[in-house]
Every structure is written in structure tokens, then in C-alpha cells.
Amino acid sequence: MKPIPYGRQSINKDDINAVIETLTSDFLTQGPKVKEFEDAFAKYIGVKYAVAVCNATAGLHLAVLALNLNKEERVITTPITFAASANCVRYAGGEVWFADIDKNTYTLSLEKTKKLIESKPSGFFKGIIPVDFAGLPVDLEKFRDLADKHNLWIIEDACHAPGGYFIDSKGIKQMCGNANYADIGIFSFHPVKHIACGEGGMITTNSEVLYKRLSKLRTHGISKENMSENHGGWYYEMQELGYNYRLTDIQSALGITQLAKNDQGIASRNRIANKYKQAFNGKIKFQCLPEGTYNAHHLFIVEVDDRKGLYDFLRTHNIFTQIHYIPVHTLPYYKEIGYQNANLNNSENYYSKCISLPMYPSLTDTEQAFVIDKVLTFVNG
Ligand SMILES: Cc1ncc(COP(=O)(O)O)c(C=O)c1O
């Protein structure tokens, strides 16, 4: 059996041709493909505005800036995420506070978040960053209720979940990142995710004010709107300190063809997930899916007692799993700034057992059967 990774991109002829076509066009950086990708993505998600950026980390940074996070202001997120979900708060000089995860969905617990907010005086926190972890959509309607009571903004880190959705209390399908309940949504186009651009990201919002601010911050803080002077056609103003966080036309061309295949990819991921669930049901714990939720299945995670043993055993059979994630509050940087004593038992217990099995659309039936067989062989001793 050839090596089986935990995730991999799916690139076909359409993707290759789109990139070649762009390479021979007049634009390599910010040309027409960026806007085409933004428009196609906004339509797919069902959101008014989309701003393409060079990666999701840059998108998260711009999101906290556009929401006016100031030094020492506090934001809540989950410890079970990639560090970037928390780091964006630090970039702005803010403080990260972690609330624990739910034991069964592995996403930020609404109850734990509520408890944390209510344990502090009014105005203590500024925002919440829930993460659609592994592709499982967070019920943002409930988080919005909580956020509204305490005057908080919400950034939905939807990096794992383009195409996932939950059904709200009115029976309406809410696509991850559609910003109906969050202020801003964030997506990643790192190759191991659903849509591969090499590097890339998208910020989504329904607010015109946020859209304009995000677009300006993406390009150095430069704008041709609301200028205090105008010297001629060339004139622009740098109105605030921004960044060069732009996506290129080459990456956007790839993003467009990748996006067109996303639904098909998620359907394959769900088929693969169902096979894992059938094989492991009653034997091995896996992420539970709340009713009315469509998981985009970036990952398929199981919990086992001897996680290191299983990880090493699978490697001897050329199966390369991954661990998502080392809890952010236990990373040396966060420990040093005082998080080592945080009471986040569900997250730490989850981390001691979790392992992400191979999950990508081109995983074959034979490869998956091999993985299942090896996992069960190990677990059954
Ligand atoms: C949940 C989450 N947020 C943010 C990021 C950052 O994405 P990028 O690599 O595009 O900066 C990642 C990437 O792994 C992620 O998994």
C-alpha cells in the first residue's frame, strides 16, 4: 500500500488549465480573477461581500482590526483550534481567553462561554471567535443571542467548513461563514483544506462598512474614496496603517475552479465519514453531529485511549495520521503569558485521545478499508 496521508488536495486538468491561462494573461497579481473569485465565493456562501486575502491568518488579523479591537481588550475562543484563531487577537495587542469545548462536538461550548462571560463584569469581553472545528458548524444563532446580551462581536472561523451548514430555529439553512449571525466569517485555502489555492483566504461579511474597511486594510490602508484632497487621476491616500495581504490572480484562478468542485468534494467526504462511522459505531468514539447540521468534514477524528500507540502503529503501515490540535493554551508562547493553569479539562482530555484519520475526496474504498482494518486491529488488541 502506498503512503496514505491524513489529507490531500484534489487538483485536476481544469485547475491546471485555469492557472496556465492566467499565467499568460496580463494580470498576475490583482487582476479580474480576484474579483471573479470573490463574487463566486460570496454567491456560493450566500453572503453580500467577500474579500480575498493571502491566507486565513491575514484574514483573521484584518477582521479583528476592522472590528476595532484595541490593546488589552479581551476575546474568547476555543483551545481546540489552530493557533491562528487566537493569534489574531495578540496581533492587535488583545488578550485571549479560552472557554472549554463540548465533549461530544469538540467545538466551543456555549454553556462554558456563557459561564465565563457571566463571571466577569459587563464590558469585560469584546468578542467571541467560535471555530467550525473539523468542518462541524457551530450553532451561531445561539452564540449570537449570547453575544447580543453582552454587546460582543463574533468572528466565525469557518476555515474548516466552506459548504457546511446548520438549520436555525426558523428552519432556515445557514451556510458556514454567511455572516447572518456572525459579523465576519473567515476561510482558508491552504491545500489541506477543501479549496486549495496554495495559500489563500477569504473574509465574508454582510456589512458594507466592514467590507470597505477590510478592503482598505488589505491594501496598505490605501483608498481612493473619501479623500481629503485630489491631485489627479493618479492620486490616492493612505488613510490608515494597512498591510499587503492580497491574493493573486494566479491563486484566484485556482480558487474558482476548486470552488466549483466543493459540493462534490464534501459529498465524498461525507460518504467516507459514514463508512468510518459504520465501522466504528459502538467501538470507538467519534465527533458527534448535532441534528440539522451538515458537516463539511475537513477532518474525521476519533478518540482512543492509547493515541500515541495508534499513531505509531498506523505509521508502520504507511498511514500518516495527524493530531488536531495541541490545545492552544498549552503551547509554550501561551504558557509563558500565563495560560498553563487554565481550567480546560474537556480540551485537555480530548487532546490526550484524539487522532485524525485520512479524510480527502480521492481516498479510495480500498485505502479506507485498509485504514479501518488497521485501526480496529490496534484497538481490539
Ligand atoms: C481553524 C483554522 N483557523 C485558521 C487557520 C489559518 O489558515 P491559513 O493557513 O490559511 O492562514 C487554520 C489553518 O490551518 C485553521 O485550521
Short mmCIF file of C-alpha atoms and ligand atoms in Angstrom, two decimals:
data_model
loop_
_atom_site.label_atom_id
_atom_site.label_comp_id
_atom_site.label_asym_id
_atom_site.label_seq_id
_atom_site.Cartn_x
_atom_site.Cartn_y
_atom_site.Cartn_z
CA MET A 1 0.00 0.00 0.00
CA LYS A 2 1.40 3.42 -0.94
CA PRO A 3 1.55 6.06 1.83
CA ILE A 4 -1.87 7.35 2.89
CA PRO A 5 -1.78 10.91 4.29
CA TYR A 6 -4.48 12.36 6.57
CA GLY A 7 -5.47 14.92 3.94
CA ARG A 8 -4.58 15.96 0.43
CA GLN A 9 -5.66 18.39 -2.26
CA SER A 10 -7.55 17.36 -5.41
CA ILE A 11 -6.10 19.08 -8.47
CA ASN A 12 -7.36 18.19 -11.94
CA LYS A 13 -6.95 19.39 -15.55
CA ASP A 14 -9.46 22.27 -15.10
CA ASP A 15 -7.37 23.65 -12.24
CA ILE A 16 -4.12 23.33 -14.18
CA ASN A 17 -5.59 24.95 -17.31
CA ALA A 18 -7.03 27.84 -15.29
CA VAL A 19 -3.62 28.61 -13.78
CA ILE A 20 -1.85 28.35 -17.14
CA GLU A 21 -4.40 30.68 -18.74
CA THR A 22 -3.86 33.26 -16.00
CA LEU A 23 -0.08 33.00 -16.30
CA THR A 24 -0.31 34.03 -19.94
CA SER A 25 -2.81 36.86 -19.25
CA ASP A 26 -1.94 40.50 -18.49
CA PHE A 27 -2.51 40.11 -14.76
CA LEU A 28 -0.64 38.01 -12.25
CA THR A 29 -1.43 39.87 -9.05
CA GLN A 30 -4.66 41.87 -8.52
CA GLY A 31 -6.49 41.42 -11.81
CA PRO A 32 -10.01 40.35 -12.78
CA LYS A 33 -9.71 36.83 -11.32
CA VAL A 34 -9.61 38.12 -7.73
CA LYS A 35 -12.99 39.85 -8.10
CA GLU A 36 -14.40 36.87 -10.01
CA PHE A 37 -13.35 34.56 -7.18
CA GLU A 38 -14.74 36.91 -4.52
CA ASP A 39 -18.09 37.15 -6.34
CA ALA A 40 -18.33 33.39 -6.95
CA PHE A 41 -17.43 32.67 -3.31
CA ALA A 42 -19.94 35.21 -1.94
CA LYS A 43 -22.66 33.66 -4.11
CA TYR A 44 -21.78 30.14 -3.01
CA ILE A 45 -21.85 31.02 0.69
CA GLY A 46 -24.85 33.33 0.36
CA VAL A 47 -23.20 36.45 1.78
CA LYS A 48 -23.11 40.03 0.44
CA TYR A 49 -19.37 40.68 0.46
CA ALA A 50 -16.21 38.60 0.17
CA VAL A 51 -12.65 39.94 0.44
CA ALA A 52 -9.88 37.62 -0.82
CA VAL A 53 -6.67 37.63 1.22
CA CYS A 54 -3.29 35.88 1.08
CA ASN A 55 -4.23 33.40 3.84
CA ALA A 56 -6.79 32.99 6.62
CA THR A 57 -4.34 34.17 9.27
CA ALA A 58 -4.16 37.53 7.47
CA GLY A 59 -7.96 37.45 7.21
CA LEU A 60 -8.31 36.93 10.98
CA HIS A 61 -5.87 39.79 11.60
CA LEU A 62 -7.83 42.17 9.39
CA ALA A 63 -11.11 41.02 10.95
CA VAL A 64 -10.09 41.98 14.50
CA LEU A 65 -8.71 45.31 13.22
CA ALA A 66 -11.90 46.08 11.27
CA LEU A 67 -13.90 45.33 14.44
CA ASN A 68 -11.69 47.86 16.25
CA LEU A 69 -10.08 45.54 18.78
CA ASN A 70 -7.77 47.64 20.95
CA LYS A 71 -4.80 46.79 23.15
CA GLU A 72 -5.64 44.73 26.23
CA GLU A 73 -9.22 44.13 25.13
CA ARG A 74 -10.38 40.56 25.65
CA VAL A 75 -11.70 37.97 23.22
CA ILE A 76 -12.89 34.40 23.83
CA THR A 77 -12.02 31.45 21.61
CA THR A 78 -11.61 27.68 21.83
CA PRO A 79 -8.31 25.98 22.77
CA ILE A 80 -9.01 23.22 20.21
CA THR A 81 -8.13 25.07 17.05
CA PHE A 82 -5.10 26.06 15.03
CA ALA A 83 -3.12 28.77 16.86
CA ALA A 84 -4.08 31.39 14.23
CA SER A 85 -7.64 31.64 15.63
CA ALA A 86 -6.14 33.03 18.85
CA ASN A 87 -3.02 34.73 17.48
CA CYS A 88 -5.05 37.37 15.61
CA VAL A 89 -6.13 38.80 18.97
CA ARG A 90 -2.48 39.02 20.06
CA TYR A 91 -1.51 40.79 16.79
CA ALA A 92 -3.86 43.59 17.83
CA GLY A 93 -2.42 43.61 21.37
CA GLY A 94 -5.57 42.00 22.80
CA GLU A 95 -5.89 39.27 25.43
CA VAL A 96 -7.07 35.76 24.51
CA TRP A 97 -9.38 33.99 26.94
CA PHE A 98 -10.19 30.36 26.34
CA ALA A 99 -13.51 28.67 27.11
CA ASP A 100 -13.68 24.87 27.11
CA ILE A 101 -15.06 22.67 24.33
CA ASP A 102 -18.13 20.46 24.35
CA LYS A 103 -17.07 16.84 25.00
CA ASN A 104 -19.08 15.45 22.10
CA THR A 105 -18.92 18.03 19.29
CA TYR A 106 -15.38 19.23 20.18
CA THR A 107 -16.45 22.82 19.37
CA LEU A 108 -16.51 25.83 21.73
CA SER A 109 -19.11 25.12 24.43
CA LEU A 110 -21.93 27.67 24.53
CA GLU A 111 -22.50 26.96 28.23
CA LYS A 112 -18.81 27.34 29.14
CA THR A 113 -18.60 30.55 27.13
CA LYS A 114 -21.73 31.91 28.84
CA LYS A 115 -20.33 30.98 32.27
CA LEU A 116 -17.04 32.71 31.52
CA ILE A 117 -18.75 35.88 30.28
CA GLU A 118 -21.11 35.97 33.25
CA SER A 119 -18.24 35.50 35.71
CA LYS A 120 -16.85 38.92 34.70
CA PRO A 121 -18.19 42.46 34.88
CA SER A 122 -20.18 43.87 31.98
CA GLY A 123 -17.94 45.06 29.10
CA PHE A 124 -15.04 42.76 30.12
CA PHE A 125 -15.02 40.94 26.76
CA LYS A 126 -15.25 42.42 23.25
CA GLY A 127 -15.81 39.41 21.05
CA ILE A 128 -16.02 35.66 20.51
CA ILE A 129 -14.25 33.59 17.85
CA PRO A 130 -16.04 30.23 17.51
CA VAL A 131 -14.46 27.71 15.14
CA ASP A 132 -16.38 25.26 12.91
CA PHE A 133 -13.92 22.67 14.07
CA ALA A 134 -13.16 19.75 11.69
CA GLY A 135 -15.99 21.04 9.47
CA LEU A 136 -18.75 20.88 12.07
CA PRO A 137 -20.83 24.10 12.00
CA VAL A 138 -21.25 25.89 15.32
CA ASP A 139 -24.85 26.92 16.09
CA LEU A 140 -24.21 30.61 15.69
CA GLU A 141 -27.82 31.59 16.31
CA LYS A 142 -27.31 30.62 19.94
CA PHE A 143 -23.92 32.34 20.13
CA ARG A 144 -25.50 35.48 18.61
CA ASP A 145 -28.13 35.59 21.37
CA LEU A 146 -25.39 35.38 23.96
CA ALA A 147 -23.22 37.95 22.16
CA ASP A 148 -26.11 40.41 21.83
CA LYS A 149 -26.84 40.21 25.56
CA HIS A 150 -23.26 41.25 26.27
CA ASN A 151 -22.60 43.54 23.32
CA LEU A 152 -19.94 41.33 21.74
CA TRP A 153 -18.95 40.82 18.13
CA ILE A 154 -18.50 37.37 16.57
CA ILE A 155 -15.88 36.26 14.07
CA GLU A 156 -16.73 32.79 12.75
CA ASP A 157 -13.55 30.90 11.96
CA ALA A 158 -15.04 28.80 9.14
CA CYS A 159 -11.65 27.67 7.79
CA HIS A 160 -12.67 24.01 8.10
CA ALA A 161 -16.19 24.40 6.80
CA PRO A 162 -16.86 26.00 3.40
CA GLY A 163 -20.10 24.27 2.34
CA GLY A 164 -21.12 23.13 5.83
CA TYR A 165 -24.35 24.45 7.33
CA PHE A 166 -26.76 24.29 10.25
CA ILE A 167 -30.53 24.79 10.31
CA ASP A 168 -31.61 27.68 12.54
CA SER A 169 -34.71 27.85 14.77
CA LYS A 170 -36.74 29.26 11.86
CA GLY A 171 -35.87 26.22 9.76
CA ILE A 172 -33.51 28.23 7.53
CA LYS A 173 -30.29 26.71 6.23
CA GLN A 174 -27.35 28.81 7.42
CA MET A 175 -24.16 28.21 5.45
CA CYS A 176 -20.95 28.50 7.48
CA GLY A 177 -19.48 31.96 7.08
CA ASN A 178 -22.64 33.56 5.66
CA ALA A 179 -22.39 36.20 8.41
CA ASN A 180 -26.11 36.12 9.19
CA TYR A 181 -25.35 35.52 12.86
CA ALA A 182 -21.65 36.41 12.94
CA ASP A 183 -20.18 39.79 11.99
CA ILE A 184 -17.43 38.26 9.89
CA GLY A 185 -16.57 34.80 8.53
CA ILE A 186 -13.06 33.55 7.71
CA PHE A 187 -11.99 30.81 5.28
CA SER A 188 -8.63 29.21 4.45
CA PHE A 189 -7.46 27.89 1.10
CA HIS A 190 -4.40 26.07 2.40
CA PRO A 191 -4.08 22.87 0.30
CA VAL A 192 -5.11 20.50 3.05
CA LYS A 193 -8.47 22.31 3.28
CA HIS A 194 -11.40 21.88 0.86
CA ILE A 195 -10.38 24.58 -1.63
CA ALA A 196 -6.68 24.69 -2.45
CA CYS A 197 -5.05 27.92 -3.63
CA GLY A 198 -1.54 27.08 -2.37
CA GLU A 199 -2.03 29.82 0.21
CA GLY A 200 -5.20 31.87 0.35
CA GLY A 201 -8.13 33.03 2.41
CA MET A 202 -11.49 34.80 2.25
CA ILE A 203 -13.24 37.19 4.61
CA THR A 204 -17.04 37.36 4.40
CA THR A 205 -19.48 39.92 5.79
CA ASN A 206 -22.89 41.46 5.14
CA SER A 207 -21.80 44.89 6.38
CA GLU A 208 -20.80 47.43 3.73
CA VAL A 209 -18.85 49.41 6.34
CA LEU A 210 -16.80 46.36 7.32
CA TYR A 211 -16.34 45.37 3.67
CA LYS A 212 -14.85 48.77 2.79
CA ARG A 213 -12.60 48.81 5.84
CA LEU A 214 -11.38 45.24 5.20
CA SER A 215 -10.67 46.01 1.53
CA LYS A 216 -8.67 49.08 2.52
CA LEU A 217 -6.70 47.31 5.25
CA ARG A 218 -5.85 44.51 2.80
CA THR A 219 -4.02 47.02 0.58
CA HIS A 220 -1.83 49.11 2.90
CA GLY A 221 -4.75 51.21 4.17
CA ILE A 222 -4.86 52.91 0.77
CA SER A 223 -8.10 54.22 -0.69
CA LYS A 224 -9.41 56.48 -3.44
CA GLU A 225 -12.67 57.05 -1.54
CA ASN A 226 -13.38 59.82 0.97
CA MET A 227 -10.09 61.57 0.14
CA SER A 228 -9.23 64.86 1.83
CA GLU A 229 -7.52 66.11 -1.39
CA ASN A 230 -7.35 65.05 -5.03
CA HIS A 231 -4.35 65.93 -7.21
CA GLY A 232 -5.48 63.97 -10.32
CA GLY A 233 -6.17 60.51 -11.68
CA TRP A 234 -3.07 59.01 -10.02
CA TYR A 235 -3.89 60.29 -6.58
CA TYR A 236 -4.67 58.03 -3.64
CA GLU A 237 -4.49 58.36 0.09
CA MET A 238 -3.09 56.04 2.69
CA GLN A 239 -5.72 56.70 5.35
CA GLU A 240 -4.59 54.24 7.99
CA LEU A 241 -1.86 51.68 8.56
CA GLY A 242 -2.75 48.63 6.50
CA TYR A 243 -0.95 45.62 5.05
CA ASN A 244 -0.21 43.87 1.79
CA TYR A 245 -2.47 40.86 2.37
CA ARG A 246 -3.60 40.47 -1.24
CA LEU A 247 -4.36 37.22 -3.04
CA THR A 248 -3.01 36.92 -6.58
CA ASP A 249 -4.88 36.33 -9.84
CA ILE A 250 -2.99 33.04 -10.26
CA GLN A 251 -4.27 31.76 -6.90
CA SER A 252 -7.77 33.14 -7.56
CA ALA A 253 -7.97 31.29 -10.90
CA LEU A 254 -7.25 28.08 -8.99
CA GLY A 255 -9.75 29.08 -6.30
CA ILE A 256 -12.53 29.49 -8.88
CA THR A 257 -12.11 26.01 -10.37
CA GLN A 258 -11.65 24.48 -6.92
CA LEU A 259 -14.79 26.17 -5.60
CA ALA A 260 -16.83 24.71 -8.47
CA LYS A 261 -15.97 21.22 -7.17
CA ASN A 262 -16.58 21.90 -3.49
CA ASP A 263 -20.05 20.37 -3.16
CA GLN A 264 -18.88 17.21 -4.89
CA GLY A 265 -15.83 17.06 -2.59
CA ILE A 266 -17.94 17.45 0.55
CA ALA A 267 -20.34 14.74 -0.62
CA SER A 268 -17.35 12.38 -0.99
CA ARG A 269 -16.06 13.42 2.44
CA ASN A 270 -19.47 12.63 3.96
CA ARG A 271 -19.55 9.25 2.24
CA ILE A 272 -16.13 8.47 3.70
CA ALA A 273 -17.24 9.71 7.15
CA ASN A 274 -20.31 7.48 7.06
CA LYS A 275 -18.16 4.44 6.32
CA TYR A 276 -15.89 5.25 9.27
CA LYS A 277 -18.94 5.71 11.49
CA GLN A 278 -20.46 2.39 10.44
CA ALA A 279 -17.18 0.60 11.13
CA PHE A 280 -16.53 2.27 14.50
CA ASN A 281 -20.06 2.65 15.88
CA GLY A 282 -20.20 1.42 19.49
CA LYS A 283 -16.46 0.61 19.44
CA ILE A 284 -14.63 3.94 19.08
CA LYS A 285 -15.81 7.45 19.96
CA PHE A 286 -16.03 9.97 17.09
CA GLN A 287 -17.21 13.58 16.74
CA CYS A 288 -20.97 13.74 17.23
CA LEU A 289 -23.10 15.69 14.76
CA PRO A 290 -25.99 17.75 16.15
CA GLU A 291 -29.34 17.31 14.36
CA GLY A 292 -29.88 19.51 11.31
CA THR A 293 -26.16 20.02 10.79
CA TYR A 294 -24.19 19.25 7.62
CA ASN A 295 -20.55 18.61 8.43
CA ALA A 296 -18.08 19.76 5.76
CA HIS A 297 -15.70 17.11 7.14
CA HIS A 298 -12.35 18.74 6.76
CA LEU A 299 -11.30 16.07 9.25
CA PHE A 300 -12.50 12.77 10.68
CA ILE A 301 -11.43 12.50 14.30
CA VAL A 302 -11.69 9.56 16.68
CA GLU A 303 -10.75 9.26 20.35
CA VAL A 304 -8.72 6.30 21.60
CA ASP A 305 -7.07 5.63 24.96
CA ASP A 306 -3.64 4.76 23.55
CA ARG A 307 -3.47 7.56 21.00
CA LYS A 308 0.34 7.57 20.66
CA GLY A 309 0.30 3.79 20.25
CA LEU A 310 -2.25 4.02 17.43
CA TYR A 311 -0.40 6.91 15.74
CA ASP A 312 2.88 4.94 15.75
CA PHE A 313 1.21 1.66 14.74
CA LEU A 314 -0.51 3.29 11.73
CA ARG A 315 2.78 4.85 10.62
CA THR A 316 4.35 1.40 10.47
CA HIS A 317 1.61 0.62 7.93
CA ASN A 318 2.26 3.78 5.90
CA ILE A 319 -0.85 5.53 7.25
CA PHE A 320 0.04 9.09 8.24
CA THR A 321 -2.48 10.49 10.69
CA GLN A 322 -2.38 13.88 12.42
CA ILE A 323 -3.39 15.37 15.75
CA HIS A 324 -5.82 18.32 15.73
CA TYR A 325 -4.89 20.12 17.85
CA ILE A 326 -2.45 20.58 20.70
CA PRO A 327 -4.61 22.88 22.89
CA VAL A 328 -3.55 26.45 22.15
CA HIS A 329 -3.29 27.42 25.84
CA THR A 330 -0.63 24.72 26.34
CA LEU A 331 1.66 25.98 23.55
CA PRO A 332 4.87 27.49 25.01
CA TYR A 333 4.02 31.04 23.88
CA TYR A 334 0.61 30.96 25.57
CA LYS A 335 2.01 29.17 28.64
CA GLU A 336 4.57 31.92 29.06
CA ILE A 337 1.89 34.57 29.06
CA GLY A 338 0.03 32.75 31.81
CA TYR A 339 -2.39 30.18 30.46
CA GLN A 340 -0.92 26.98 31.84
CA ASN A 341 -3.32 26.94 34.79
CA ALA A 342 -6.49 27.47 32.79
CA ASN A 343 -9.30 25.06 33.74
CA LEU A 344 -9.98 23.49 30.34
CA ASN A 345 -10.46 19.85 31.24
CA ASN A 346 -12.57 18.76 28.27
CA SER A 347 -9.98 20.19 25.86
CA GLU A 348 -7.04 18.57 27.62
CA ASN A 349 -8.83 15.23 27.92
CA TYR A 350 -9.81 15.40 24.24
CA TYR A 351 -6.21 16.16 23.25
CA SER A 352 -4.93 13.10 25.13
CA LYS A 353 -7.11 10.84 22.94
CA CYS A 354 -7.77 12.49 19.57
CA ILE A 355 -6.38 11.36 16.24
CA SER A 356 -7.41 12.47 12.73
CA LEU A 357 -7.77 9.62 10.24
CA PRO A 358 -7.28 10.00 6.48
CA MET A 359 -10.08 12.15 5.01
CA TYR A 360 -9.99 13.55 1.48
CA PRO A 361 -12.20 13.07 -1.60
CA SER A 362 -9.72 10.90 -3.51
CA LEU A 363 -9.27 8.38 -0.66
CA THR A 364 -10.23 5.10 -2.32
CA ASP A 365 -12.52 2.40 -0.86
CA THR A 366 -9.55 0.03 -0.71
CA GLU A 367 -7.38 2.57 1.11
CA GLN A 368 -10.15 3.38 3.58
CA ALA A 369 -10.87 -0.31 4.22
CA PHE A 370 -7.13 -0.76 4.93
CA VAL A 371 -7.18 2.16 7.40
CA ILE A 372 -10.32 0.84 9.15
CA ASP A 373 -8.84 -2.64 9.39
CA LYS A 374 -5.61 -1.35 10.94
CA VAL A 375 -7.43 0.91 13.42
CA LEU A 376 -9.71 -1.92 14.57
CA THR A 377 -6.81 -4.37 14.76
CA PHE A 378 -5.00 -1.98 17.10
CA VAL A 379 -7.99 -1.06 19.23
CA ASN A 380 -9.17 -4.68 19.60
CA GLY A 381 -5.65 -5.58 20.77
C1 LIG B 1 -9.17 26.78 12.27
C2 LIG B 1 -8.10 27.48 11.49
N1 LIG B 1 -8.06 28.82 11.51
C3 LIG B 1 -7.12 29.49 10.81
C4 LIG B 1 -6.16 28.85 10.07
C5 LIG B 1 -5.13 29.62 9.33
O1 LIG B 1 -5.24 29.40 7.96
P1 LIG B 1 -4.09 29.82 6.93
O2 LIG B 1 -3.12 28.70 6.91
O3 LIG B 1 -4.81 29.98 5.63
O4 LIG B 1 -3.51 31.09 7.42
C6 LIG B 1 -6.18 27.45 10.02
C7 LIG B 1 -5.16 26.71 9.24
O5 LIG B 1 -4.83 25.60 9.47
C8 LIG B 1 -7.16 26.75 10.75
O6 LIG B 1 -7.19 25.40 10.75
#
